[in-house]
CSV table of C-alpha atoms in Angstrom, one decimal:
chain,number,residue,atom,x,y,z
A,1,MET,CA,-32.4,-46.3,-22.5
A,2,THR,CA,-30.6,-43.8,-24.7
A,3,VAL,CA,-27.6,-42.0,-24.6
A,4,SER,CA,-27.2,-38.3,-26.3
A,5,VAL,CA,-24.0,-37.3,-27.9
A,6,PRO,CA,-22.7,-35.0,-26.1
A,7,THR,CA,-23.5,-37.2,-23.0
A,8,LEU,CA,-21.2,-40.3,-25.0
A,9,LEU,CA,-18.7,-37.9,-25.8
A,10,ALA,CA,-18.1,-36.6,-22.4
A,11,LEU,CA,-17.9,-40.1,-21.2
A,12,LEU,CA,-15.3,-40.7,-23.7
A,13,LEU,CA,-13.2,-37.9,-23.1
A,14,VAL,CA,-13.2,-39.0,-18.8
A,15,GLY,CA,-12.4,-42.4,-20.0
A,16,CYS,CA,-9.5,-41.2,-22.5
A,17,ALA,CA,-8.3,-39.2,-19.9
A,18,SER,CA,-7.5,-42.2,-17.6
A,19,VAL,CA,-5.0,-43.2,-20.4
A,20,ARG,CA,-1.6,-41.5,-21.1
A,21,ASP,CA,1.7,-42.9,-23.0
A,22,GLY,CA,0.0,-46.3,-23.2
A,23,ARG,CA,-0.9,-46.7,-19.3
A,24,GLU,CA,-3.2,-45.3,-16.9
A,25,VAL,CA,-1.9,-42.6,-14.9
A,26,ARG,CA,-5.1,-42.3,-12.1
A,27,GLY,CA,-7.6,-44.4,-10.8
A,28,ARG,CA,-11.3,-43.6,-10.6
A,29,ASP,CA,-11.4,-42.3,-7.1
A,30,GLY,CA,-8.5,-39.6,-8.9
A,31,ARG,CA,-5.2,-40.9,-6.9
A,32,ASP,CA,-2.5,-42.1,-8.4
A,33,ALA,CA,-2.9,-45.8,-10.1
A,34,HIS,CA,-0.9,-48.3,-8.2
A,35,MET,CA,1.0,-51.0,-9.6
A,36,ALA,CA,-0.1,-54.8,-8.8
A,37,GLN,CA,2.2,-56.0,-5.7
A,38,ALA,CA,3.0,-59.5,-5.4
A,39,PRO,CA,1.6,-61.1,-1.6
A,40,SER,CA,5.3,-61.2,-0.6
A,41,VAL,CA,5.5,-57.5,-0.3
A,42,ALA,CA,2.2,-56.5,0.1
A,43,GLY,CA,2.5,-55.6,3.6
A,44,VAL,CA,5.9,-53.7,3.2
A,45,ALA,CA,6.2,-49.9,4.1
A,46,GLU,CA,5.9,-47.8,0.4
A,47,GLU,CA,8.8,-45.0,0.7
A,48,SER,CA,7.9,-42.2,-2.1
A,49,PHE,CA,11.1,-40.6,-3.6
A,50,GLY,CA,12.5,-38.7,-6.5
A,51,LYS,CA,11.5,-35.2,-8.2
A,52,PRO,CA,8.2,-33.9,-11.0
A,53,ALA,CA,10.7,-34.2,-13.6
A,54,TRP,CA,14.3,-35.9,-13.5
A,55,GLY,CA,15.9,-33.5,-15.9
A,56,ARG,CA,19.6,-33.8,-16.9
A,57,LYS,CA,20.8,-33.5,-13.1
A,58,GLY,CA,19.8,-32.9,-9.6
A,59,GLU,CA,19.4,-34.7,-6.3
A,60,PHE,CA,16.8,-35.4,-4.3
A,61,SER,CA,16.5,-37.8,-0.8
A,62,LEU,CA,15.0,-41.1,-0.6
A,63,SER,CA,14.2,-41.6,3.2
A,64,GLY,CA,16.9,-38.9,4.7
A,65,GLN,CA,19.6,-40.9,2.4
A,66,ARG,CA,20.8,-38.2,-0.1
A,67,VAL,CA,20.9,-39.4,-4.0
A,68,ARG,CA,22.6,-37.1,-6.7
A,69,TYR,CA,22.4,-38.0,-10.4
A,70,GLU,CA,23.2,-37.0,-13.8
A,71,ARG,CA,21.3,-38.4,-17.0
A,72,GLY,CA,22.6,-38.3,-20.5
A,73,ALA,CA,19.5,-36.9,-22.0
A,74,GLU,CA,16.5,-35.1,-21.2
A,75,ARG,CA,14.5,-38.1,-21.7
A,76,LEU,CA,15.0,-41.7,-20.7
A,77,ALA,CA,12.8,-44.8,-20.9
A,78,LEU,CA,13.5,-48.4,-20.9
A,79,PHE,CA,10.0,-48.4,-23.0
A,80,GLU,CA,11.1,-46.1,-25.6
A,81,PRO,CA,13.9,-46.1,-28.0
A,82,LEU,CA,17.8,-45.1,-26.8
A,83,PRO,CA,18.2,-41.5,-27.5
A,84,ALA,CA,20.9,-41.6,-30.8
A,85,ASN,CA,24.6,-41.9,-30.3
A,86,LEU,CA,24.0,-42.2,-26.1
A,87,ARG,CA,26.3,-44.4,-25.0
A,88,ASN,CA,26.4,-43.3,-21.0
A,89,PRO,CA,22.5,-42.9,-20.0
A,90,LEU,CA,23.6,-42.1,-16.1
A,91,ASN,CA,25.7,-41.4,-13.0
A,92,PHE,CA,24.3,-41.6,-9.6
A,93,SER,CA,25.3,-42.1,-5.9
A,94,TRP,CA,23.8,-42.7,-3.1
A,95,GLN,CA,24.3,-42.3,0.4
A,96,GLY,CA,23.1,-45.0,2.0
A,97,PRO,CA,24.1,-46.3,5.7
A,98,GLY,CA,27.0,-48.1,4.6
A,99,GLY,CA,28.5,-44.9,2.8
A,100,GLU,CA,28.5,-43.4,-0.1
A,101,SER,CA,27.7,-45.6,-3.4
A,102,SER,CA,28.4,-44.6,-6.9
A,103,THR,CA,27.4,-46.6,-9.8
A,104,VAL,CA,28.3,-45.1,-13.9
A,105,CYS,CA,26.1,-46.8,-16.5
A,106,GLU,CA,26.2,-47.7,-19.8
A,107,ALA,CA,23.3,-48.2,-23.0
A,108,TRP,CA,23.2,-49.7,-26.2
A,109,THR,CA,20.7,-51.0,-28.4
A,110,PRO,CA,21.2,-54.4,-29.8
A,111,GLU,CA,20.1,-56.5,-33.0
A,112,ALA,CA,16.4,-56.7,-33.0
A,113,SER,CA,14.7,-60.1,-31.8
A,114,ALA,CA,11.6,-62.3,-33.3
A,115,ASN,CA,10.1,-60.7,-29.9
A,116,SER,CA,10.9,-57.1,-30.4
A,117,ARG,CA,9.5,-57.3,-34.1
A,118,LEU,CA,6.2,-58.3,-33.1
A,119,THR,CA,5.9,-55.6,-31.1
A,120,ASP,CA,7.5,-52.7,-33.2
A,121,SER,CA,10.3,-52.2,-30.3
A,122,LYS,CA,13.3,-51.2,-30.0
A,123,PRO,CA,14.3,-52.3,-26.6
A,124,TRP,CA,17.9,-51.2,-25.1
A,125,VAL,CA,20.0,-52.5,-22.1
A,126,LEU,CA,21.2,-51.1,-19.6
A,127,SER,CA,24.2,-51.7,-17.5
A,128,CYS,CA,25.3,-50.5,-14.4
A,129,ARG,CA,28.7,-50.8,-12.4
A,130,TRP,CA,29.4,-50.0,-9.1
A,131,GLY,CA,32.9,-50.2,-7.5
A,132,SER,CA,32.9,-50.1,-4.1
A,133,ALA,CA,34.3,-53.7,-2.8
A,134,PRO,CA,33.1,-56.0,-3.6
A,135,ALA,CA,32.2,-54.4,-6.7
A,136,ALA,CA,28.5,-54.9,-8.3
A,137,MET,CA,26.6,-54.8,-11.5
A,138,LEU,CA,23.2,-54.0,-13.1
A,139,GLN,CA,22.2,-55.0,-16.9
A,140,ILE,CA,18.5,-55.0,-17.8
A,141,GLY,CA,17.0,-55.4,-21.3
A,142,GLU,CA,14.9,-56.9,-23.3
A,143,GLY,CA,12.5,-59.9,-21.4
A,144,GLN,CA,10.2,-62.2,-22.4
A,145,MET,CA,6.4,-61.6,-24.4
A,146,ARG,CA,3.6,-61.7,-21.7
A,147,ARG,CA,0.3,-61.6,-22.7
A,148,GLY,CA,1.2,-59.7,-25.6
A,149,LYS,CA,4.1,-57.1,-23.9
A,150,LEU,CA,7.7,-57.6,-24.1
A,151,SER,CA,9.2,-57.5,-20.9
A,152,ARG,CA,12.2,-56.3,-19.8
A,153,GLU,CA,14.1,-58.7,-17.4
A,154,GLY,CA,17.7,-58.6,-16.0
A,155,ALA,CA,19.6,-59.0,-12.4
A,156,TYR,CA,21.5,-57.2,-10.4
A,157,ARG,CA,25.0,-59.2,-8.7
A,158,ARG,CA,27.7,-58.0,-5.9
A,159,GLY,CA,29.7,-60.8,-4.9
A,160,GLU,CA,27.8,-64.3,-4.3
A,161,LEU,CA,24.4,-62.2,-3.9
A,162,THR,CA,22.0,-62.2,-7.0
A,163,VAL,CA,19.0,-60.2,-7.4
A,164,GLY,CA,16.3,-60.6,-10.1
A,165,LEU,CA,14.8,-57.8,-12.1
A,166,ARG,CA,11.4,-58.0,-14.1
A,167,SER,CA,8.9,-55.4,-15.2
A,168,VAL,CA,5.5,-55.4,-14.1
A,169,HIS,CA,2.5,-54.6,-16.7
A,170,LEU,CA,-0.5,-54.7,-14.2
A,171,HIS,CA,-2.4,-52.2,-12.3
A,172,GLU,CA,-4.0,-52.9,-8.7
A,173,GLY,CA,-7.2,-54.3,-9.3
A,174,SER,CA,-7.0,-54.9,-13.0
A,175,ALA,CA,-6.5,-57.7,-15.7
A,176,GLN,CA,-5.5,-55.6,-19.1
A,177,PRO,CA,-2.0,-55.5,-19.0
A,178,GLN,CA,-0.4,-52.3,-19.6
A,179,THR,CA,2.6,-52.4,-22.9
A,180,VAL,CA,4.5,-49.7,-20.8
A,181,ALA,CA,5.7,-50.9,-17.1
A,182,THR,CA,3.9,-50.1,-14.3
A,183,GLY,CA,6.9,-50.8,-12.1
A,184,TYR,CA,9.5,-53.8,-11.2
A,185,GLU,CA,9.8,-56.0,-9.1
A,186,MET,CA,13.1,-57.4,-7.2
A,187,LEU,CA,13.5,-61.4,-6.8
A,188,HIS,CA,15.6,-63.1,-4.5
A,189,GLN,CA,16.1,-67.1,-4.9
A,190,GLY,CA,12.6,-67.0,-6.5
A,191,THR,CA,10.9,-64.8,-4.4
A,192,VAL,CA,9.8,-61.5,-4.9
A,193,VAL,CA,11.9,-59.4,-1.9
A,194,GLY,CA,11.2,-55.8,-2.9
A,195,SER,CA,9.3,-53.4,-5.6
A,196,LEU,CA,9.4,-50.4,-7.4
A,197,ASP,CA,6.0,-49.0,-8.2
A,198,LEU,CA,6.2,-46.9,-11.3
A,199,SER,CA,2.5,-46.4,-11.8
A,200,GLY,CA,2.4,-42.7,-10.3
A,201,SER,CA,3.3,-39.3,-10.6
A,202,GLN,CA,6.3,-40.3,-8.1
A,203,PRO,CA,8.3,-43.5,-7.4
A,204,ARG,CA,7.2,-45.9,-4.5
A,205,LEU,CA,9.7,-48.5,-3.2
A,206,ARG,CA,9.5,-51.0,-0.9
A,207,ARG,CA,12.3,-52.7,0.0
A,208,PRO,CA,14.3,-54.9,2.5
A,209,ASP,CA,16.1,-52.7,5.3
A,210,PRO,CA,18.7,-50.8,3.6
A,211,ALA,CA,21.3,-52.1,5.9
A,212,THR,CA,21.7,-55.5,5.0
A,213,PRO,CA,23.3,-56.6,1.8
A,214,LEU,CA,19.6,-57.5,0.4
A,215,GLY,CA,18.7,-54.2,1.2
A,216,ARG,CA,21.5,-52.2,-0.6
A,217,ALA,CA,20.9,-54.3,-3.8
A,218,VAL,CA,17.0,-53.9,-4.1
A,219,THR,CA,17.6,-49.8,-3.5
A,220,GLU,CA,20.4,-49.5,-5.9
A,221,ALA,CA,18.8,-51.4,-8.7
A,222,ALA,CA,15.5,-49.4,-7.9
A,223,LEU,CA,17.0,-46.2,-8.3
A,224,ALA,CA,18.9,-46.8,-11.3
A,225,LEU,CA,15.5,-48.4,-12.9
A,226,ALA,CA,13.5,-45.3,-11.5
A,227,LEU,CA,16.3,-42.7,-13.2
A,228,VAL,CA,15.7,-44.1,-16.4
A,229,TRP,CA,11.6,-43.8,-16.2
A,230,GLU,CA,10.3,-40.1,-16.9
A,231,PRO,CA,7.6,-39.2,-14.1
A,232,SER,CA,4.4,-38.7,-15.0
């Protein structure tokens, strides 16, 4: 069986069109790709939120809950270099079931590690603080090397509650890891309790009831992570 040169070029262009910024953005059926989900959250309903482009400031609704934000740069992404001299990348507030919750975030680029040198990457650290009692803190930065891809890992803490954070690099139905995260998982006591899917044109959140302490933690962490990502 032979394939003509024009046909071969057309097939290559179709394949290339499905990849952008090191990640697939469309499935074979033309719809947004999806992040691979852990079984513990596979049955949880997704909530889409956000805007086609974040820009420097704005607001949006998450299931009727208002979010307002201001970013320190036009473009922010944990898998891209931190813009020069940017110390305060993000401020945002969320009108949750328990009232308004506001955070201020800082960022810095630590000294390069052996892993980051291997991947020619410059991972930066995002650190956010919420002042509402009890005070909370989120920090995420360079994680482990998994299948040749450097992850991002961290934690959100409020009082005695700790929620682990880790990037996911697989699309649903694919065994090929992406360099850029397809999303993030939130873990409590070793179990995935929430996820933030960033593989499509809008963030998609799976979370516990936001009126509970665990649901609040997952929501606040997901908002911070979504706002340091660029919609595709």
